Amino acid sequence: AQSRASAGRDALRARVAANRAAKPARSGNFRRRRIAALALALVGILAAWFLVAFFQPFAGDGEGEGSVLVEIPEGSDTGEIAKILDEQGVISSASLFQLRLRLSGETDSIQADSYQLASGMSYSTVIDRLTGKAPTGGAIAVTIPEGLSRDQIASDVLPEGVSSDEYLQLTETAPKGFDTSKYGAKSENLEGFLFPATYDLPPENNVKSLADQQLAAFTDNISQVDLKAAAKKNLTAYDVLIIASMVDKEVQVPKERALVASVIYNRLSQGIPLGIDATTRYETQNYTEPITQEQLDADTPYNTRINAGLPPTPIGNPGLAAMKAAASPAQTKFIYFVVKPGTCGEHSFTASEAEFEKLAAEYQAALEAEGGSPTNCPE
């Protein structure tokens, strides 16, 4: 009996020991399963966050709020574009936008320009705006190229549904609250103040919306221009606009803006007529036909072949790059520039009259040989 009792106690102790040995194993398995489940849940949460952040399903119409003027410089790559948009609050993540842009296949479709955007826009809406796709909600997209005059904007750019006559009438004088004299202008005409960019216009009252947006964009951009160097030459902000408008008319190659501006400054300081025929084209509204001898001989304030100094007003509406060049020109002694034959608007610059005569003769010979403009721009 005693032996059987002892055997029973041994068996009980064996079962208890076995249970104790088994518990850590089950506890370890449980912890591993729990960690795996938590990791899976975390991965799911991160994946869901990425999908929401990337595709932005709760962004409403994606149009954002307010107004943000964004300048995309020439030669900007996708990373630089994304950084600009992120820094100005247009998008929420530069890296996600860059990925979305690459997946859209539109990386090569964005042109250097100024764009009127908004804060907190969806990635897809931003891509649509930067690639020139029409806005939603019945809005009208209009792109104003740099350097065009009011008349050119009205006749050549405004789309159907935006009245050219109303635009010319509305921009003839400054609206209440916009003081042209603040910049040194002697009239209220808005030539020069209508900033070129891409704008979204509402279906109704779109002309007023366009003019208001252009003036707001001008105010934003002129604040980025350092006018101290011009002021030392006794030039006002309005004078800078006049110079910038001529720069935009003369320059096709961006790196030449500051060089052309330097020629204008040098001629002004020496009392030499500017000799920029674009001023005569502006006055006569002759933008397509050869300038006549009668037009060149007319003694008017806009004839810069005859009269020294600046024309009375800007001859177009310059962009930010031209304004910056006009405010801070290159430091040169150049007083001449001539188009290089066989190029797409490139110029040769010189301070020598003899060199100028030689370059001008070469251009004239190429002009006659070609039977027209000897420039060579890609289609």
Short mmCIF file of C-alpha atoms in Angstrom, two decimals:
data_model
loop_
_atom_site.label_atom_id
_atom_site.label_comp_id
_atom_site.label_asym_id
_atom_site.label_seq_id
_atom_site.Cartn_x
_atom_site.Cartn_y
_atom_site.Cartn_z
CA ALA A 1 0.00 0.00 0.00
CA GLN A 2 2.79 2.30 0.95
CA SER A 3 4.55 1.50 -2.35
CA ARG A 4 1.37 2.30 -4.32
CA ALA A 5 0.99 5.65 -2.46
CA SER A 6 4.58 6.53 -3.21
CA ALA A 7 4.11 5.68 -6.87
CA GLY A 8 1.01 7.89 -7.01
CA ARG A 9 2.87 10.82 -5.53
CA ASP A 10 5.67 10.33 -8.04
CA ALA A 11 3.20 10.31 -10.91
CA LEU A 12 1.52 13.51 -9.64
CA ARG A 13 4.88 15.27 -9.32
CA ALA A 14 5.75 14.15 -12.85
CA ARG A 15 2.49 15.65 -14.24
CA VAL A 16 3.06 18.94 -12.37
CA ALA A 17 6.62 19.12 -13.68
CA ALA A 18 5.41 18.37 -17.18
CA ASN A 19 2.79 21.12 -16.94
CA ARG A 20 5.37 23.60 -15.73
CA ALA A 21 7.72 22.65 -18.53
CA ALA A 22 4.96 23.02 -21.12
CA LYS A 23 3.74 26.47 -20.00
CA PRO A 24 6.83 28.44 -21.10
CA ALA A 25 6.63 26.86 -24.54
CA ARG A 26 2.99 27.83 -24.94
CA SER A 27 3.72 31.30 -23.54
CA GLY A 28 6.61 31.78 -26.00
CA ASN A 29 4.48 30.71 -28.94
CA PHE A 30 1.73 33.07 -27.85
CA ARG A 31 4.13 36.01 -27.64
CA ARG A 32 5.51 35.27 -31.09
CA ARG A 33 2.02 35.08 -32.56
CA ARG A 34 1.09 38.32 -30.83
CA ILE A 35 4.18 40.13 -32.14
CA ALA A 36 3.53 38.82 -35.66
CA ALA A 37 -0.08 40.01 -35.49
CA LEU A 38 0.97 43.46 -34.27
CA ALA A 39 3.61 43.70 -37.01
CA LEU A 40 1.05 42.72 -39.64
CA ALA A 41 -1.39 45.29 -38.30
CA LEU A 42 1.33 47.96 -38.38
CA VAL A 43 2.21 47.07 -41.96
CA GLY A 44 -1.48 47.32 -42.84
CA ILE A 45 -1.78 50.71 -41.18
CA LEU A 46 1.33 52.00 -42.97
CA ALA A 47 0.07 50.64 -46.29
CA ALA A 48 -3.31 52.28 -45.76
CA TRP A 49 -1.61 55.58 -44.83
CA PHE A 50 0.56 55.42 -47.95
CA LEU A 51 -2.40 54.72 -50.22
CA VAL A 52 -4.43 57.56 -48.70
CA ALA A 53 -1.46 59.96 -48.85
CA PHE A 54 -0.55 58.90 -52.39
CA PHE A 55 -3.99 58.80 -54.01
CA GLN A 56 -5.67 61.38 -51.71
CA PRO A 57 -9.23 59.95 -51.92
CA PHE A 58 -10.52 62.48 -49.37
CA ALA A 59 -9.10 65.60 -51.03
CA GLY A 60 -12.51 66.73 -52.32
CA ASP A 61 -12.20 68.36 -55.73
CA GLY A 62 -8.46 68.77 -55.14
CA GLU A 63 -8.54 72.47 -56.01
CA GLY A 64 -7.09 73.62 -52.68
CA GLU A 65 -7.65 77.01 -51.09
CA GLY A 66 -6.43 80.54 -51.68
CA SER A 67 -3.96 81.55 -54.38
CA VAL A 68 -0.27 80.68 -54.71
CA LEU A 69 1.84 81.88 -57.63
CA VAL A 70 4.52 79.28 -58.43
CA GLU A 71 7.50 79.92 -60.69
CA ILE A 72 9.02 76.83 -62.35
CA PRO A 73 12.50 77.84 -63.58
CA GLU A 74 13.99 76.60 -66.83
CA GLY A 75 15.79 73.27 -66.53
CA SER A 76 14.01 72.19 -63.33
CA ASP A 77 13.92 68.42 -62.80
CA THR A 78 11.11 66.54 -61.03
CA GLY A 79 12.82 66.75 -57.66
CA GLU A 80 13.29 70.52 -57.92
CA ILE A 81 9.68 71.01 -59.06
CA ALA A 82 8.40 68.92 -56.15
CA LYS A 83 10.55 70.88 -53.69
CA ILE A 84 9.24 74.23 -54.98
CA LEU A 85 5.62 73.07 -54.67
CA ASP A 86 6.21 71.65 -51.20
CA GLU A 87 7.97 74.77 -49.90
CA GLN A 88 5.11 76.98 -51.11
CA GLY A 89 2.47 74.79 -49.48
CA VAL A 90 0.83 73.64 -52.71
CA ILE A 91 1.41 69.94 -51.93
CA SER A 92 1.82 67.98 -48.70
CA SER A 93 4.83 65.82 -49.62
CA ALA A 94 7.58 66.44 -52.16
CA SER A 95 8.64 62.77 -52.27
CA LEU A 96 5.11 61.41 -52.80
CA PHE A 97 4.37 64.05 -55.45
CA GLN A 98 7.59 63.18 -57.25
CA LEU A 99 6.60 59.50 -57.30
CA ARG A 100 3.08 60.35 -58.47
CA LEU A 101 4.46 62.57 -61.23
CA ARG A 102 6.76 59.81 -62.48
CA LEU A 103 3.95 57.25 -62.49
CA SER A 104 1.76 59.68 -64.45
CA GLY A 105 4.26 59.70 -67.33
CA GLU A 106 4.13 63.52 -67.43
CA THR A 107 7.66 64.28 -66.20
CA ASP A 108 8.62 65.80 -69.57
CA SER A 109 5.34 67.69 -70.04
CA ILE A 110 5.92 70.48 -67.51
CA GLN A 111 7.15 73.73 -69.03
CA ALA A 112 9.10 76.48 -67.28
CA ASP A 113 6.47 79.10 -66.51
CA SER A 114 4.54 80.88 -63.78
CA TYR A 115 1.45 79.02 -62.53
CA GLN A 116 -1.44 80.27 -60.42
CA LEU A 117 -2.09 77.39 -58.00
CA ALA A 118 -3.54 77.03 -54.48
CA SER A 119 -2.59 75.72 -51.06
CA GLY A 120 -3.28 72.05 -50.34
CA MET A 121 -4.07 70.93 -53.89
CA SER A 122 -4.22 67.23 -54.72
CA TYR A 123 -1.29 65.76 -56.62
CA SER A 124 -3.44 64.90 -59.63
CA THR A 125 -4.85 68.43 -59.85
CA VAL A 126 -1.38 69.98 -59.63
CA ILE A 127 -0.11 67.67 -62.37
CA ASP A 128 -3.09 68.61 -64.55
CA ARG A 129 -2.38 72.33 -64.07
CA LEU A 130 1.34 72.03 -64.73
CA THR A 131 0.76 70.00 -67.90
CA GLY A 132 -1.91 72.33 -69.27
CA LYS A 133 -4.97 70.14 -68.79
CA ALA A 134 -8.30 71.88 -68.38
CA PRO A 135 -9.50 72.52 -64.81
CA THR A 136 -12.65 70.91 -63.49
CA GLY A 137 -15.91 72.52 -62.44
CA GLY A 138 -16.39 74.56 -65.61
CA ALA A 139 -13.35 76.74 -64.93
CA ILE A 140 -11.38 78.14 -67.86
CA ALA A 141 -7.59 77.79 -67.97
CA VAL A 142 -5.65 80.56 -69.69
CA THR A 143 -1.88 80.84 -70.10
CA ILE A 144 -0.44 84.32 -70.64
CA PRO A 145 3.07 84.12 -72.18
CA GLU A 146 5.76 86.50 -70.97
CA GLY A 147 6.19 89.82 -72.74
CA LEU A 148 2.85 90.18 -74.52
CA SER A 149 1.08 93.53 -74.57
CA ARG A 150 -2.51 94.03 -73.46
CA ASP A 151 -3.60 94.06 -77.09
CA GLN A 152 -1.71 90.87 -77.87
CA ILE A 153 -3.22 89.13 -74.84
CA ALA A 154 -6.70 90.22 -75.91
CA SER A 155 -6.33 89.27 -79.57
CA ASP A 156 -4.05 86.22 -79.47
CA VAL A 157 -4.42 84.49 -76.09
CA LEU A 158 -7.84 84.84 -74.50
CA PRO A 159 -9.94 81.72 -75.16
CA GLU A 160 -13.55 81.55 -76.23
CA GLY A 161 -15.79 82.71 -73.44
CA VAL A 162 -13.42 85.42 -72.23
CA SER A 163 -14.22 88.81 -73.79
CA SER A 164 -11.27 90.56 -75.44
CA ASP A 165 -13.07 93.91 -75.56
CA GLU A 166 -13.96 93.71 -71.87
CA TYR A 167 -10.38 92.80 -71.01
CA LEU A 168 -8.99 95.82 -72.87
CA GLN A 169 -11.55 98.10 -71.26
CA LEU A 170 -10.96 96.72 -67.77
CA THR A 171 -7.16 96.99 -68.00
CA GLU A 172 -7.16 100.50 -69.45
CA THR A 173 -7.05 102.00 -65.95
CA ALA A 174 -6.09 100.60 -62.57
CA PRO A 175 -8.90 99.40 -60.30
CA LYS A 176 -9.49 100.88 -56.88
CA GLY A 177 -6.85 99.61 -54.50
CA PHE A 178 -4.07 99.23 -57.08
CA ASP A 179 -1.89 102.35 -57.21
CA THR A 180 0.37 102.51 -60.27
CA SER A 181 1.99 105.72 -59.00
CA LYS A 182 3.46 103.67 -56.15
CA TYR A 183 5.86 102.23 -58.72
CA GLY A 184 6.60 105.56 -60.42
CA ALA A 185 4.03 105.39 -63.23
CA LYS A 186 2.46 108.66 -64.38
CA SER A 187 -0.71 107.05 -65.72
CA GLU A 188 -3.16 104.43 -64.50
CA ASN A 189 -2.82 102.25 -67.59
CA LEU A 190 -2.04 98.67 -66.57
CA GLU A 191 0.41 97.85 -69.36
CA GLY A 192 3.38 96.22 -67.67
CA PHE A 193 1.47 95.27 -64.51
CA LEU A 194 -0.52 92.33 -65.96
CA PHE A 195 1.70 89.50 -64.81
CA PRO A 196 2.07 86.57 -67.25
CA ALA A 197 1.23 83.14 -65.81
CA THR A 198 -1.31 80.31 -66.08
CA TYR A 199 -4.64 81.18 -64.44
CA ASP A 200 -7.90 79.36 -63.75
CA LEU A 201 -10.94 81.53 -64.42
CA PRO A 202 -14.52 81.00 -63.24
CA PRO A 203 -17.23 80.66 -65.91
CA GLU A 204 -18.78 83.97 -64.78
CA ASN A 205 -17.01 87.33 -64.36
CA ASN A 206 -13.89 85.71 -65.76
CA VAL A 207 -12.35 88.89 -67.19
CA LYS A 208 -12.35 90.66 -63.83
CA SER A 209 -11.00 87.50 -62.21
CA LEU A 210 -8.14 87.37 -64.73
CA ALA A 211 -7.18 91.02 -64.26
CA ASP A 212 -7.40 90.74 -60.47
CA GLN A 213 -5.25 87.60 -60.45
CA GLN A 214 -2.67 89.20 -62.74
CA LEU A 215 -2.36 92.27 -60.51
CA ALA A 216 -2.11 90.12 -57.38
CA ALA A 217 0.58 88.02 -59.05
CA PHE A 218 2.45 91.17 -60.09
CA THR A 219 2.42 92.44 -56.51
CA ASP A 220 3.79 89.10 -55.28
CA ASN A 221 6.53 89.00 -57.90
CA ILE A 222 7.75 92.59 -57.86
CA SER A 223 8.38 92.10 -54.13
CA GLN A 224 10.98 89.47 -55.11
CA VAL A 225 12.93 91.93 -57.28
CA ASP A 226 15.88 93.76 -55.73
CA LEU A 227 15.52 97.33 -56.99
CA LYS A 228 18.49 98.84 -55.14
CA ALA A 229 20.89 98.77 -58.13
CA ALA A 230 18.29 100.43 -60.36
CA ALA A 231 17.57 103.08 -57.74
CA LYS A 232 21.27 103.99 -57.70
CA LYS A 233 20.86 104.77 -61.42
CA ASN A 234 17.82 106.96 -60.60
CA LEU A 235 15.47 104.41 -62.13
CA THR A 236 12.06 103.74 -60.61
CA ALA A 237 10.30 100.40 -60.39
CA TYR A 238 8.23 101.55 -63.38
CA ASP A 239 11.43 102.23 -65.35
CA VAL A 240 12.52 98.69 -64.52
CA LEU A 241 9.20 97.41 -65.91
CA ILE A 242 9.78 99.37 -69.12
CA ILE A 243 13.28 97.90 -69.49
CA ALA A 244 12.02 94.41 -68.62
CA SER A 245 9.30 94.66 -71.27
CA MET A 246 11.93 95.43 -73.92
CA VAL A 247 14.12 92.58 -72.66
CA ASP A 248 11.23 90.13 -73.02
CA LYS A 249 10.60 91.33 -76.58
CA GLU A 250 14.25 91.06 -77.63
CA VAL A 251 15.40 87.87 -75.91
CA GLN A 252 14.75 84.27 -76.89
CA VAL A 253 17.72 82.75 -75.06
CA PRO A 254 17.26 83.08 -71.26
CA LYS A 255 20.94 83.63 -70.46
CA GLU A 256 20.91 86.78 -72.62
CA ARG A 257 18.35 88.69 -70.53
CA ALA A 258 20.92 90.31 -68.27
CA LEU A 259 23.18 91.06 -71.27
CA VAL A 260 20.44 92.85 -73.23
CA ALA A 261 19.54 94.75 -70.06
CA SER A 262 23.18 95.81 -69.75
CA VAL A 263 23.13 97.23 -73.29
CA ILE A 264 20.03 99.26 -72.41
CA TYR A 265 21.66 100.58 -69.22
CA ASN A 266 24.90 101.46 -71.04
CA ARG A 267 23.05 103.33 -73.77
CA LEU A 268 20.94 105.21 -71.25
CA SER A 269 24.03 106.30 -69.31
CA GLN A 270 25.76 107.49 -72.51
CA GLY A 271 22.70 109.22 -73.94
CA ILE A 272 22.59 106.91 -76.97
CA PRO A 273 19.15 106.11 -78.45
CA LEU A 274 18.23 102.52 -77.57
CA GLY A 275 17.45 101.56 -81.17
CA ILE A 276 14.98 98.85 -80.14
CA ASP A 277 12.44 98.50 -82.93
CA ALA A 278 10.04 96.57 -80.68
CA THR A 279 9.00 99.95 -79.25
CA THR A 280 7.88 101.10 -82.70
CA ARG A 281 6.08 97.81 -83.27
CA TYR A 282 4.23 98.36 -79.99
CA GLU A 283 3.11 101.86 -80.92
CA THR A 284 2.01 100.88 -84.44
CA GLN A 285 0.61 97.48 -83.36
CA ASN A 286 2.67 95.96 -86.17
CA TYR A 287 3.84 92.64 -84.78
CA THR A 288 3.99 90.54 -87.94
CA GLU A 289 4.92 92.67 -90.97
CA PRO A 290 8.26 94.35 -91.74
CA ILE A 291 8.49 97.82 -90.19
CA THR A 292 8.08 100.48 -92.86
CA GLN A 293 10.53 103.32 -93.38
CA GLU A 294 7.73 105.73 -92.58
CA GLN A 295 7.28 104.08 -89.19
CA LEU A 296 11.02 104.20 -88.52
CA ASP A 297 11.17 107.90 -89.43
CA ALA A 298 8.18 108.95 -87.32
CA ASP A 299 9.35 111.22 -84.49
CA THR A 300 7.27 109.81 -81.65
CA PRO A 301 8.09 109.08 -77.98
CA TYR A 302 8.13 105.35 -78.79
CA ASN A 303 10.66 105.66 -81.62
CA THR A 304 13.86 104.66 -79.83
CA ARG A 305 15.93 104.99 -82.99
CA ILE A 306 15.39 108.74 -82.91
CA ASN A 307 14.84 109.59 -79.26
CA ALA A 308 17.20 108.79 -76.40
CA GLY A 309 15.85 107.53 -73.11
CA LEU A 310 13.08 105.09 -72.29
CA PRO A 311 9.72 104.92 -74.07
CA PRO A 312 6.83 106.38 -72.02
CA THR A 313 5.38 103.02 -70.93
CA PRO A 314 6.19 99.32 -70.93
CA ILE A 315 5.66 97.72 -74.32
CA GLY A 316 4.43 94.45 -72.84
CA ASN A 317 3.94 92.63 -69.57
CA PRO A 318 7.24 91.12 -68.42
CA GLY A 319 7.82 87.99 -66.38
CA LEU A 320 9.86 87.68 -63.21
CA ALA A 321 13.11 86.68 -64.95
CA ALA A 322 13.03 89.77 -67.17
CA MET A 323 12.20 92.02 -64.20
CA LYS A 324 15.16 90.64 -62.25
CA ALA A 325 17.48 91.13 -65.25
CA ALA A 326 16.21 94.68 -65.77
CA ALA A 327 16.78 95.50 -62.11
CA SER A 328 20.24 93.89 -61.93
CA PRO A 329 21.82 93.79 -65.40
CA ALA A 330 25.14 92.19 -66.23
CA GLN A 331 28.17 94.43 -65.78
CA THR A 332 29.42 94.94 -69.34
CA LYS A 333 30.53 97.66 -71.74
CA PHE A 334 28.34 96.34 -74.56
CA ILE A 335 26.30 98.89 -76.49
CA TYR A 336 25.37 96.72 -79.48
CA PHE A 337 23.77 93.33 -80.05
CA VAL A 338 22.99 91.60 -83.33
CA VAL A 339 21.17 88.34 -84.06
CA LYS A 340 23.50 85.48 -85.00
CA PRO A 341 22.41 83.93 -88.33
CA GLY A 342 21.62 80.22 -88.16
CA THR A 343 20.66 80.29 -84.48
CA CYS A 344 17.31 80.42 -82.70
CA GLY A 345 17.50 84.06 -81.68
CA GLU A 346 20.98 84.10 -80.14
CA HIS A 347 22.85 87.42 -80.24
CA SER A 348 26.41 88.63 -80.60
CA PHE A 349 27.31 91.45 -78.19
CA THR A 350 30.00 94.08 -78.66
CA ALA A 351 31.17 97.50 -77.50
CA SER A 352 32.86 98.22 -80.85
CA GLU A 353 31.06 100.09 -83.59
CA ALA A 354 33.33 98.52 -86.22
CA GLU A 355 32.55 95.04 -84.89
CA PHE A 356 28.86 95.91 -84.86
CA GLU A 357 28.96 97.01 -88.50
CA LYS A 358 30.68 93.73 -89.42
CA LEU A 359 28.10 91.64 -87.52
CA ALA A 360 25.22 93.63 -88.99
CA ALA A 361 26.57 93.10 -92.52
CA GLU A 362 26.81 89.35 -91.90
CA TYR A 363 23.23 89.29 -90.66
CA GLN A 364 22.00 91.31 -93.65
CA ALA A 365 23.80 88.98 -96.08
CA ALA A 366 22.21 85.95 -94.42
CA LEU A 367 18.83 87.68 -94.49
CA GLU A 368 19.09 88.25 -98.24
CA ALA A 369 20.41 84.74 -98.87
CA GLU A 370 17.54 83.16 -96.95
CA GLY A 371 14.93 85.47 -98.42
CA GLY A 372 13.72 86.10 -94.89
CA SER A 373 14.74 85.67 -91.28
CA PRO A 374 17.99 83.67 -91.05
CA THR A 375 17.09 82.18 -87.68
CA ASN A 376 16.96 78.42 -87.27
CA CYS A 377 14.56 77.31 -84.55
CA PRO A 378 13.46 73.68 -84.09
CA GLU A 379 9.86 72.93 -84.94
#
